[in-house]
Tab-separated table of C-alpha atoms and ligand atoms in Angstrom:
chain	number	residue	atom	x	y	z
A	1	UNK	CA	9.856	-30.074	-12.676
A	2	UNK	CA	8.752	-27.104	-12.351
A	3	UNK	CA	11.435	-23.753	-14.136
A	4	UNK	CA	12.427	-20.828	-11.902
A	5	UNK	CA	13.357	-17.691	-13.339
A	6	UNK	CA	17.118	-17.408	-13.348
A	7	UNK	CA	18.207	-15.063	-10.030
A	8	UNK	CA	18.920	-11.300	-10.556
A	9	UNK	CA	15.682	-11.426	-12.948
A	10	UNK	CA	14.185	-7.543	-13.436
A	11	UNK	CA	11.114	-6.803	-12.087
A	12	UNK	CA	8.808	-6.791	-15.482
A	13	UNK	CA	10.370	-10.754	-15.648
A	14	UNK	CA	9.566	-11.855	-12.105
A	15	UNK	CA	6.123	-10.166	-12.582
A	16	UNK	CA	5.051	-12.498	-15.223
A	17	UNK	CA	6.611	-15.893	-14.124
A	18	UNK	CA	7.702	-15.714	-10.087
A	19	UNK	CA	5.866	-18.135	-7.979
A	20	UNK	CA	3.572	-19.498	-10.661
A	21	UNK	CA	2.774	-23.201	-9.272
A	22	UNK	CA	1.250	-24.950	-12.874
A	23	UNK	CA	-1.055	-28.206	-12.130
A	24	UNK	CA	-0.596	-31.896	-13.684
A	25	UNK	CA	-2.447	-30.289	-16.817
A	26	UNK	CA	0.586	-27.195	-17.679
A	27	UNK	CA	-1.357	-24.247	-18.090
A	28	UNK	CA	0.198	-21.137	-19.240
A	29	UNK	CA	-1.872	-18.890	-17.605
A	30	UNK	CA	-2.526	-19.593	-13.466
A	31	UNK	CA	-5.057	-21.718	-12.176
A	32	UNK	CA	-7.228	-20.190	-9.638
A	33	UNK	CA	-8.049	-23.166	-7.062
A	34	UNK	CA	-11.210	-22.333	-6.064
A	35	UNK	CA	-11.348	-24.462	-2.982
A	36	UNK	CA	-11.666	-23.935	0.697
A	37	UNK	CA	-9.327	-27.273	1.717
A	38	UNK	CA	-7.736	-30.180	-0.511
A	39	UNK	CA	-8.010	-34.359	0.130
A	40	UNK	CA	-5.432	-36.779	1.507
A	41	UNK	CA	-4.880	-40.240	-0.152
A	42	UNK	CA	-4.077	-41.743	3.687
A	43	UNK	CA	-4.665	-40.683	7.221
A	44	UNK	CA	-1.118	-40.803	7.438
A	45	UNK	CA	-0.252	-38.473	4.786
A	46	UNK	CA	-3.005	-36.024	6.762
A	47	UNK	CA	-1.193	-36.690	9.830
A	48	UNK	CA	2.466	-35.214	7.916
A	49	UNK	CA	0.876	-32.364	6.467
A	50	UNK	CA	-0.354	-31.326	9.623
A	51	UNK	CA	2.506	-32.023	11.495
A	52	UNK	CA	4.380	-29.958	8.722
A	53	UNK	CA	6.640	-33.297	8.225
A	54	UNK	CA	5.136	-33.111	4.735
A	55	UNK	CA	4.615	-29.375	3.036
A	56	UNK	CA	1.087	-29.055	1.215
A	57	UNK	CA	-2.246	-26.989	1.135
A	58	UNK	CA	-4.285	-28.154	4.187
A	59	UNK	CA	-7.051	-25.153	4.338
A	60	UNK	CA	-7.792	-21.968	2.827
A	61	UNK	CA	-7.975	-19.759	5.741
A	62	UNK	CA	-3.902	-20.061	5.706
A	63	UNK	CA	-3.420	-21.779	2.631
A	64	UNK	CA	-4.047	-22.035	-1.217
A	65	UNK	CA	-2.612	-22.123	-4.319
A	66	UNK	CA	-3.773	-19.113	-5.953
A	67	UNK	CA	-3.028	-17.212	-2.893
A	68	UNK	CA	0.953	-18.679	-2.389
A	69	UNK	CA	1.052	-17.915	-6.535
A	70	UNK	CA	0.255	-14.207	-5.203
A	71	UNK	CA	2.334	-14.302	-1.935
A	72	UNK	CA	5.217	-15.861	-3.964
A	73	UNK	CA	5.253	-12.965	-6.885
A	74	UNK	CA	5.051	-10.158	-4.338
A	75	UNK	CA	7.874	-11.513	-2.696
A	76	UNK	CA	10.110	-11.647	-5.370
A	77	UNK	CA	9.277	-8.369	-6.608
A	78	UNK	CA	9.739	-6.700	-2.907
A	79	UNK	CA	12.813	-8.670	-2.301
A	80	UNK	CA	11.547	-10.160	0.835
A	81	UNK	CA	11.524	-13.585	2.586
A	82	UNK	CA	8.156	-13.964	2.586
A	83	UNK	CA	4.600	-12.941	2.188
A	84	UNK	CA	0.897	-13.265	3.635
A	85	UNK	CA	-1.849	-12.158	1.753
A	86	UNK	CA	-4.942	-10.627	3.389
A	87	UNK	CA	-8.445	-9.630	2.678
A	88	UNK	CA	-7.720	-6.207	2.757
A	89	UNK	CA	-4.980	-3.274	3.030
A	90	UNK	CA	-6.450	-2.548	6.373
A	91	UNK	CA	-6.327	-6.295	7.571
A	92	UNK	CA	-2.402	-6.363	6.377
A	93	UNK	CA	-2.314	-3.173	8.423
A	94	UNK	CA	-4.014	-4.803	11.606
A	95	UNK	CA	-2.155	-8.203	11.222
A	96	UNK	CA	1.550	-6.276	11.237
A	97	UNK	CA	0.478	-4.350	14.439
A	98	UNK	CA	-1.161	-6.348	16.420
A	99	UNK	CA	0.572	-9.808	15.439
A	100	UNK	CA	3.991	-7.934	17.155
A	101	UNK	CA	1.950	-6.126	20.093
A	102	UNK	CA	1.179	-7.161	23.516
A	103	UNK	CA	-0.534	-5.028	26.119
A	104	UNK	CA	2.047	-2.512	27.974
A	105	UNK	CA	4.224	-2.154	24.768
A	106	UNK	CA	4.099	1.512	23.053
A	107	UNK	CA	3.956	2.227	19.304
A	108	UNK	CA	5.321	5.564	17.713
A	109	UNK	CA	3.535	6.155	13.978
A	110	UNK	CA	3.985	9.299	11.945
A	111	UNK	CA	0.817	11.392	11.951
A	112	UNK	CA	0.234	11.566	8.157
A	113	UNK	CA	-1.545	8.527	7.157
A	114	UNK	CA	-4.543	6.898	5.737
A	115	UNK	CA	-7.657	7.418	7.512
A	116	UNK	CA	-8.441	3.701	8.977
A	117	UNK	CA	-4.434	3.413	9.641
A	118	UNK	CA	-5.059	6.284	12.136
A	119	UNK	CA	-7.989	4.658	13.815
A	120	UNK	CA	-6.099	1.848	14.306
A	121	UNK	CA	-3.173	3.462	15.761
A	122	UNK	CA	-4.702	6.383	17.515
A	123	UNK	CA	-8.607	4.599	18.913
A	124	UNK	CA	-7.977	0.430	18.309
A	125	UNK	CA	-4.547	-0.408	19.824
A	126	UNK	CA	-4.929	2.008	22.903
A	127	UNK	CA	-8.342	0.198	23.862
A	128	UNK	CA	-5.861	-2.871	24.492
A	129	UNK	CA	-2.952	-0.983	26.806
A	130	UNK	CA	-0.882	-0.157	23.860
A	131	UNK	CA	-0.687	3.964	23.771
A	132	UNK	CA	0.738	5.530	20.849
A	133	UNK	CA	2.389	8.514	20.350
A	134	UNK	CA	1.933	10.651	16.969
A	135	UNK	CA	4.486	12.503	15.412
A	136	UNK	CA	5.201	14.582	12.629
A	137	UNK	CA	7.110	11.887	10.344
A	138	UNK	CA	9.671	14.214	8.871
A	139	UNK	CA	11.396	15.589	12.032
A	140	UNK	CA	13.522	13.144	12.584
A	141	UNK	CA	13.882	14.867	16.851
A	142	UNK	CA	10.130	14.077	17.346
A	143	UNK	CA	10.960	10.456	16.651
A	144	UNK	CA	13.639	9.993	19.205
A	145	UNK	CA	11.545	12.459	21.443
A	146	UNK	CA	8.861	10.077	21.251
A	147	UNK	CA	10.388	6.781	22.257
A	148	UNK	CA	9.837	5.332	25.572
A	149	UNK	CA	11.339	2.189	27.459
A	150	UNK	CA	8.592	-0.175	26.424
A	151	UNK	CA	8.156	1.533	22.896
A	152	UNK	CA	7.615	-1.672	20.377
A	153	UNK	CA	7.125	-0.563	16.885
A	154	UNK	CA	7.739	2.598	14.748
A	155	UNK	CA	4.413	3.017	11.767
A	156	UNK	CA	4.877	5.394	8.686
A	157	UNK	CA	3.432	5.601	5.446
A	158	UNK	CA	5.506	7.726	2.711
A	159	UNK	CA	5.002	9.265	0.572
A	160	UNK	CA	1.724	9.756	2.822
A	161	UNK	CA	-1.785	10.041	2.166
A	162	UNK	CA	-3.019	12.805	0.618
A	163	UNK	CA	0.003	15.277	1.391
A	164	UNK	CA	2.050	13.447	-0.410
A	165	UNK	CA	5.157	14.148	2.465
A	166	UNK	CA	8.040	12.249	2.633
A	167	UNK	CA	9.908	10.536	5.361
A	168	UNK	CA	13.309	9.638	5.272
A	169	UNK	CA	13.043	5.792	6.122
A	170	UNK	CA	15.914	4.972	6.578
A	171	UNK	CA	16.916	7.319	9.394
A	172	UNK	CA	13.227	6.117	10.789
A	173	UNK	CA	14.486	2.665	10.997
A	174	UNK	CA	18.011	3.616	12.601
A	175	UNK	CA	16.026	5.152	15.158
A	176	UNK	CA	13.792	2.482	15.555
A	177	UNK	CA	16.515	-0.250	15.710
A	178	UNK	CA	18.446	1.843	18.446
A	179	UNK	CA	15.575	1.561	20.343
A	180	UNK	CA	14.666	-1.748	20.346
A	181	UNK	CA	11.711	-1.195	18.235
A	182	UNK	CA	10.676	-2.313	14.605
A	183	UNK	CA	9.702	-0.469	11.721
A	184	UNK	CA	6.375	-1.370	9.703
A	185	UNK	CA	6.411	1.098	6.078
A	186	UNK	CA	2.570	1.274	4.298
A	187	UNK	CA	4.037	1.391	0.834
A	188	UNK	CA	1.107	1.956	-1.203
A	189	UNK	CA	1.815	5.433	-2.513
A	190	UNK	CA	5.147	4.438	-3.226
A	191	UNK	CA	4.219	1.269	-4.748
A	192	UNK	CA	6.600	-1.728	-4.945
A	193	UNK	CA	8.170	-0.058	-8.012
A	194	UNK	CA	9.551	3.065	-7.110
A	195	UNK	CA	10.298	2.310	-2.946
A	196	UNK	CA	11.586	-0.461	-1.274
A	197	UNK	CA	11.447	0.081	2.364
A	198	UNK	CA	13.228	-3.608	3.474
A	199	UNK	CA	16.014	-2.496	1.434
A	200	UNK	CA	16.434	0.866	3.741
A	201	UNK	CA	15.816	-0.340	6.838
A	202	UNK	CA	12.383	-1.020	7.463
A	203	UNK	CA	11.319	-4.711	9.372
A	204	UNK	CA	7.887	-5.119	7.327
A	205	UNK	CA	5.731	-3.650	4.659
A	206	UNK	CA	2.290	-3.422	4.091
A	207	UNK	CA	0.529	-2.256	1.039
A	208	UNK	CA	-3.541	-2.542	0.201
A	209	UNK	CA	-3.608	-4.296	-3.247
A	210	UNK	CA	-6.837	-2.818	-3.567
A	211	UNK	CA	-4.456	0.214	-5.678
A	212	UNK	CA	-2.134	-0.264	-7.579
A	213	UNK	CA	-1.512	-4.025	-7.463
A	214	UNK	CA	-5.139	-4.793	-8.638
A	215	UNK	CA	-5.168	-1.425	-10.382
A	216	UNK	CA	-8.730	-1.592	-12.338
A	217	UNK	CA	-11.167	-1.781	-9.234
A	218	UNK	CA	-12.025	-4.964	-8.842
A	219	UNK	CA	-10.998	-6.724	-5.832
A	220	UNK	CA	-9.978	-5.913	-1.879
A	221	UNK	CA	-6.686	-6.964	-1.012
A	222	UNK	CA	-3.645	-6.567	1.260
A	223	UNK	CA	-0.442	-8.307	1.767
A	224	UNK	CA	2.171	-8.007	4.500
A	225	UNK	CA	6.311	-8.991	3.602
A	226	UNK	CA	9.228	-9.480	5.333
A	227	UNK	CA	11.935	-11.963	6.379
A	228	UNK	CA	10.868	-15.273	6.900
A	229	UNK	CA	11.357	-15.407	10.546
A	230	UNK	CA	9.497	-12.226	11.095
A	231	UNK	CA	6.837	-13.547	9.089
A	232	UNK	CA	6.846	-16.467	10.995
A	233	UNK	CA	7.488	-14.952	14.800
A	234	UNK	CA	4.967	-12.513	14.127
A	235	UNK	CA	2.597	-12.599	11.240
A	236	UNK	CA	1.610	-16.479	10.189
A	237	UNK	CA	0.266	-17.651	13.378
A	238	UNK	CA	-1.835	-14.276	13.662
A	239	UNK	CA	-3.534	-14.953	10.557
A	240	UNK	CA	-4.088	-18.375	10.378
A	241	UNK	CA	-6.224	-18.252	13.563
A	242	UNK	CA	-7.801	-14.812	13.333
A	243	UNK	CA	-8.833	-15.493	9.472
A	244	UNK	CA	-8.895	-12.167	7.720
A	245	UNK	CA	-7.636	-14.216	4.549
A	246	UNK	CA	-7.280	-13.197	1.006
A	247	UNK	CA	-9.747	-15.215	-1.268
A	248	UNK	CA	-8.660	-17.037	-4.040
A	249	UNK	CA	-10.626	-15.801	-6.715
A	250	UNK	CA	-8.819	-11.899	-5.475
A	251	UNK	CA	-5.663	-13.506	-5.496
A	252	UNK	CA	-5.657	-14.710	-8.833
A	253	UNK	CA	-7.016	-11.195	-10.127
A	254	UNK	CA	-4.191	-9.548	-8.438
A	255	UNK	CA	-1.701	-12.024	-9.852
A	256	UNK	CA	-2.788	-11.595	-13.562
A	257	UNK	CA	-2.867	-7.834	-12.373
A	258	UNK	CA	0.924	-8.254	-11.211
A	259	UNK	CA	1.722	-8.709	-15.119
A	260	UNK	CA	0.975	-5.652	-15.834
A	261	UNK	CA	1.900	-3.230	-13.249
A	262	UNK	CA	5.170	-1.980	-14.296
A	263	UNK	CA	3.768	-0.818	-17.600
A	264	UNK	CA	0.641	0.871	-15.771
A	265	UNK	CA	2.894	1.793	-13.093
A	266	UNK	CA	5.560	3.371	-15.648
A	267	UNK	CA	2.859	5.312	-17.954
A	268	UNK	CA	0.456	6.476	-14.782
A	269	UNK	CA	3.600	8.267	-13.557
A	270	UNK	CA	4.524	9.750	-16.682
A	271	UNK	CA	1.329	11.197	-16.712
A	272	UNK	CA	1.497	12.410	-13.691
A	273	UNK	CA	4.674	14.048	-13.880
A	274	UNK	CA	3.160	15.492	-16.835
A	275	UNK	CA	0.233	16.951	-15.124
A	276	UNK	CA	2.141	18.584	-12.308
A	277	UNK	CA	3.878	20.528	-14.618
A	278	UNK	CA	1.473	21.182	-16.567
A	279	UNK	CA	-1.113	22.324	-13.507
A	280	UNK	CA	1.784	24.208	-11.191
A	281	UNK	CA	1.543	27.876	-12.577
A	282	UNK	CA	-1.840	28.002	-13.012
A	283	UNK	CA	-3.666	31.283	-11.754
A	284	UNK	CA	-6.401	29.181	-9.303
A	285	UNK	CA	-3.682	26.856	-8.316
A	286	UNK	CA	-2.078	27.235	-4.777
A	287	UNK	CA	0.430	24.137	-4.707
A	288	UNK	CA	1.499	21.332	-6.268
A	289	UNK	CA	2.682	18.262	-4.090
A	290	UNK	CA	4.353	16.313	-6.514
A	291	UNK	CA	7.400	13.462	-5.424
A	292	UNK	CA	8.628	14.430	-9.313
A	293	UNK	CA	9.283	17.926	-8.834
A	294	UNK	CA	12.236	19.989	-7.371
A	295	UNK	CA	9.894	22.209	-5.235
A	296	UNK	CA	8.710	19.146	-3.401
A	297	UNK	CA	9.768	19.851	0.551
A	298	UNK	CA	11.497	16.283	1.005
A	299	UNK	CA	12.929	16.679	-3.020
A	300	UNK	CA	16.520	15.761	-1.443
A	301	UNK	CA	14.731	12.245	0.553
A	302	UNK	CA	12.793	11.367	-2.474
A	303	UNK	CA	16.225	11.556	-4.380
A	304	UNK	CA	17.738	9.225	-2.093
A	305	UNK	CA	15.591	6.914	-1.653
A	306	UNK	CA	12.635	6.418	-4.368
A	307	UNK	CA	13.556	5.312	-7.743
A	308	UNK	CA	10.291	6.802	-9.285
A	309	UNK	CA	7.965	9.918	-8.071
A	310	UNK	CA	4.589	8.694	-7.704
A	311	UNK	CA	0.717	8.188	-9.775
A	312	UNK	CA	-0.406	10.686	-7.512
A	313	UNK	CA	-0.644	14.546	-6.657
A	314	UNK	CA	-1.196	16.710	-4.301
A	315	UNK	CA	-3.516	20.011	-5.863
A	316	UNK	CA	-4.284	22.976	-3.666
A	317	UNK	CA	-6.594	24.482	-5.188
A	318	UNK	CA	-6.585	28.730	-4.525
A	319	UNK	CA	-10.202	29.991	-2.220
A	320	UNK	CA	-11.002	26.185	0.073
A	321	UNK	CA	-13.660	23.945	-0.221
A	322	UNK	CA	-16.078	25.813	-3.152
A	323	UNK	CA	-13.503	26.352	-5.577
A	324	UNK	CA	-12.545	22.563	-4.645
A	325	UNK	CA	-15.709	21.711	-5.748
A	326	UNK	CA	-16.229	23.249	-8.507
A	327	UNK	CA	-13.168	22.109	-9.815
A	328	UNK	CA	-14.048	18.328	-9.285
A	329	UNK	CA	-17.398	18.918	-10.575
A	330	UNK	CA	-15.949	20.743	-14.036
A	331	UNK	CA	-13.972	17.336	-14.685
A	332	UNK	CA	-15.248	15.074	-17.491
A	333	UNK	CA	-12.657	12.815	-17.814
A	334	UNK	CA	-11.415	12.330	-14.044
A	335	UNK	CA	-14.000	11.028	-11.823
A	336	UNK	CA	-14.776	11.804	-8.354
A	337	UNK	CA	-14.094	8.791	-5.509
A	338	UNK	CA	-11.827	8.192	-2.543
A	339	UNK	CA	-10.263	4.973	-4.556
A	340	UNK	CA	-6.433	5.814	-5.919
A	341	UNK	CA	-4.128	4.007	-8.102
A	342	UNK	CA	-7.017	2.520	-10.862
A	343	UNK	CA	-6.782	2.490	-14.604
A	344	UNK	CA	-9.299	5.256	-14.125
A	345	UNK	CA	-8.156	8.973	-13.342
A	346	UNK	CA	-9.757	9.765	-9.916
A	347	UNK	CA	-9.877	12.509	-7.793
A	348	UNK	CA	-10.797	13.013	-3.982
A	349	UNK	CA	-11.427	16.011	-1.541
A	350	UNK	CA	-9.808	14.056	1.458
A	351	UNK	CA	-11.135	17.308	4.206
A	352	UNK	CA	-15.152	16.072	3.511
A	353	UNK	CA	-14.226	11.703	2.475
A	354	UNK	CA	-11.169	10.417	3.457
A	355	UNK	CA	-10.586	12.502	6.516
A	356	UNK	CA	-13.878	13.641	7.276
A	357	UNK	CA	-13.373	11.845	10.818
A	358	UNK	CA	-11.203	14.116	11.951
A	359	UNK	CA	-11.144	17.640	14.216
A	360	UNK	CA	-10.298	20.762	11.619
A	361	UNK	CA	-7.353	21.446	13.859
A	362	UNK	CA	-6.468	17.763	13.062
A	363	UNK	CA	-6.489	18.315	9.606
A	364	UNK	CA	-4.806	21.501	9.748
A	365	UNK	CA	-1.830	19.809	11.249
A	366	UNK	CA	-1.266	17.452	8.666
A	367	UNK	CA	-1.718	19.601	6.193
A	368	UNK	CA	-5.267	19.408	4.850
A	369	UNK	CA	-6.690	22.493	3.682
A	370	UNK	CA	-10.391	22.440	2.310
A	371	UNK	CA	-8.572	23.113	-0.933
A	372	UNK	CA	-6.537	19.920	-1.331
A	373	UNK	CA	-7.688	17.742	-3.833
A	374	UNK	CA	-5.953	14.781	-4.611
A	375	UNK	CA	-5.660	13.489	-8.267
A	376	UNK	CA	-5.118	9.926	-8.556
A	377	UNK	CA	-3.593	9.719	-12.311
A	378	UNK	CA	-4.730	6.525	-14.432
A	379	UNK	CA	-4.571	5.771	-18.167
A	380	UNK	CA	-6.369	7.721	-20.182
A	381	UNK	CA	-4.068	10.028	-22.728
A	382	UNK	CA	-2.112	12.253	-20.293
A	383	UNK	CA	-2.627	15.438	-23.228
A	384	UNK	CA	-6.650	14.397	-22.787
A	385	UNK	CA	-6.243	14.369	-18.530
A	386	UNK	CA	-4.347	18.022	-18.704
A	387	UNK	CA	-6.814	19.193	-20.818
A	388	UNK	CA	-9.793	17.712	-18.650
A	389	UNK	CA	-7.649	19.432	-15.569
A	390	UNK	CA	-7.041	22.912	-17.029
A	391	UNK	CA	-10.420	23.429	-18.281
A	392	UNK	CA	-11.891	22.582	-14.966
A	393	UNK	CA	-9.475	24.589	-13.390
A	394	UNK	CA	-10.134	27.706	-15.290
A	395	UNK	CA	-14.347	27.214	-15.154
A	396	UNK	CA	-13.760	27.779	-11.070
B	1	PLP	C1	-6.382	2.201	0.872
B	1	PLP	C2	-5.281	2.258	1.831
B	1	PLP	C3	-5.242	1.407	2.943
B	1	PLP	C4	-6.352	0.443	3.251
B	1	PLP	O1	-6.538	-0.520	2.265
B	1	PLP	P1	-7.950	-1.281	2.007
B	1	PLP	O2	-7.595	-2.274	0.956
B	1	PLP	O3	-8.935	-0.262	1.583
B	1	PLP	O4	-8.323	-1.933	3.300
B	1	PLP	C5	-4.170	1.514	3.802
B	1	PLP	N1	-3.178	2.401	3.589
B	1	PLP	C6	-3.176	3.237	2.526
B	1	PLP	C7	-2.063	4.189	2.341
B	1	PLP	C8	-4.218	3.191	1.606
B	1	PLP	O5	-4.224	4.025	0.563
């Protein structure tokens, strides 16, 4: 017999015990099964596992241990029905749109968002009669405005990549819902700790474990949640014959990982909280973007519905793209790559990495100036990080 933690568990309990599946031998820590597919004593017990008469692990492009371990533990911490693990954020992405999508149906996605998210929405699902109409996520009028008869799903990430604005997602998902439509939320800047998107409204949410989750730059990873008959109407049957799974020997990184994300989670926002107020006044310093702060332009959303601000900022720094530079290349501590949420304090100029792809005008309308840097906190001393920052800052 296997114990459960007792229901109404916090989230630092669940982390360390939900969904842990221990072997004839009792392990305390979790087995990784490294194995592609598992043995049957009979034909006929073959026959009942693959009738699904009989539940068991049949093959690890839709099954494994490790992997349910993972899917299991993000459930219970997100508070939904179920959970599929992928082999990247971007394949969780992909598998939530185009698992729901057929050709002549219309999707409506906030401009805002992760680079590859954008391709998919904007270049990808258009290529297979599915146009898509961006909008700017926090005006709530450009979201009815936008719907159409045949309009299928609603896509928004928030707080959003790298400006850091906030949508109100619950007033997203009414509109969605009124129309017919679903809601799909990319969490990751949120993370599962300080957001929970199926609790205001949302249908399904994505995140790339890549960040947070695995959170010391190891492994690719995604995961998609939701109920368990959206996960099974839309989601399982996608996966299991397309393939883009999660492998076990990720999955049982990200599940030790899971042990310790509230406590990285907790202090990487401290620190970050920290730095904002630390950075906002100074004299080559145009802006602050910060979920923490009071000057934030969604402050009175983020009160309502985030629990916690975020591990990452938004820094305009004053001139564009050579006092950018010169501020990133000043840093000793913080280190310059387009990766967010690691152990290890990051920063990125999204205008020549992240959102290179894009037209200047593009860039302009959501918000990124060749100044923005974007300062992915980790955990190193927060008093050594502000003092990395501001002596950076002032060598500009
Ligand atoms: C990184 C990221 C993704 C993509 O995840 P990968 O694991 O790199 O495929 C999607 N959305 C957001 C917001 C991200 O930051």
């Amino acid at each position: 017999m296997q114990k459960t933690v007792p229901p109404g568990s916090r989230p630092e309990t669940l982390l360390v015990h939900a969904g842990t599946l221990r072997s004839e031998f009792n392990e305390t820590s979790e087995a990784l099964f490294l194995t592609q597919g598992h043995v049957y004593e009979t034909a006929e017990e073959c026959e009942r596992r693959f009738s699904g008469e009989e539940p068991g692990f049949l093959y690890a492009r839709f099954s494994n241990p490790t992997v349910a371990m993972f899917e299991a533990r993000m459930a219970a911490l997100e508070g939904a029905g179920a959970a599929r693990a992928t082999a990247s954020g971007m394949a969780a992405v992909t598998a939530a749109l185009l698992g729901q999508l057929k050709a002549g149906d219309h999707v409506v996605a906030s401009r805002a968002l992760f680079g590859s998210c954008l391709y998919v929405i904007e270049d990808l699902l258009p290529r297979f009669g599915v146009p898509s109409t961006l909008v700017d996520g926090t005006d709530l009028d450009q979201w009815r405005a936008a719907v159409r008869p045949e309009t299928r799903t609603f896509f928004l990430e928030s707080p959003a990549n790298p400006t850091l604005e906030v949508i109100d997602i619950a007033a997203v998902a009414d509109i969605a819902h009124a129309a017919g439509a679903t809601l799909v939320v990319d969490n990751v800047f949120a993370t599962p700790l300080w957001q929970k998107p199926l609790a205001l409204g949302a249908d399904c949410v994505v995140y790339s474990t890549t960040k947070h989750v695995d959170g010391q730059g190891r492994c690719l990873g995604g995961i998609v949640l939701a109920s368990a008959d959206f996960i099974a109407a839309h989601i399982h049957t996608f996966l299991r014959q397309t393939g883009p799974a999660m492998s076990p020997f990720n999955a049982w990184v990200m599940l030790k990982a899971l042990e310790t994300l509230p406590i990285r989670i907790e202090r990487q926002t401290q620190s970050a909280t920290a730095i904002a107020e630390a950075l906002a006044g100074h004299r080559n310093v145009a802006r602050v973007v910060y979920p923490g702060r009071a000057d934030h332009p969604q402050a009175e959303v983020i009160r309502r519905q985030m629990t916690g601000p975020s591990t990452l900022l938004a820094l305009e720094v004053a001139g564009g793209k050579a006092e950018a530079f010169r501020f990133m290349n000043a840093l000793r501590i913080a280190r310059i790559s387009n990766n967010l949420g690691d152990a290890k304090s990051l920063v990125t100029h999204p205008a020549t990495s992240t959102h290179q792809r894009l037209k200047p005008e593009e860039r302009a309308r959501m918000g990124i100036s060749e100044g923005l840097v974007r300062l992915s906190i980790g955990l190193e001393h927060a008093d050594d990080l502000t003092a990395d920052f501001l002596t950076a800052l002032d060598a500009i």
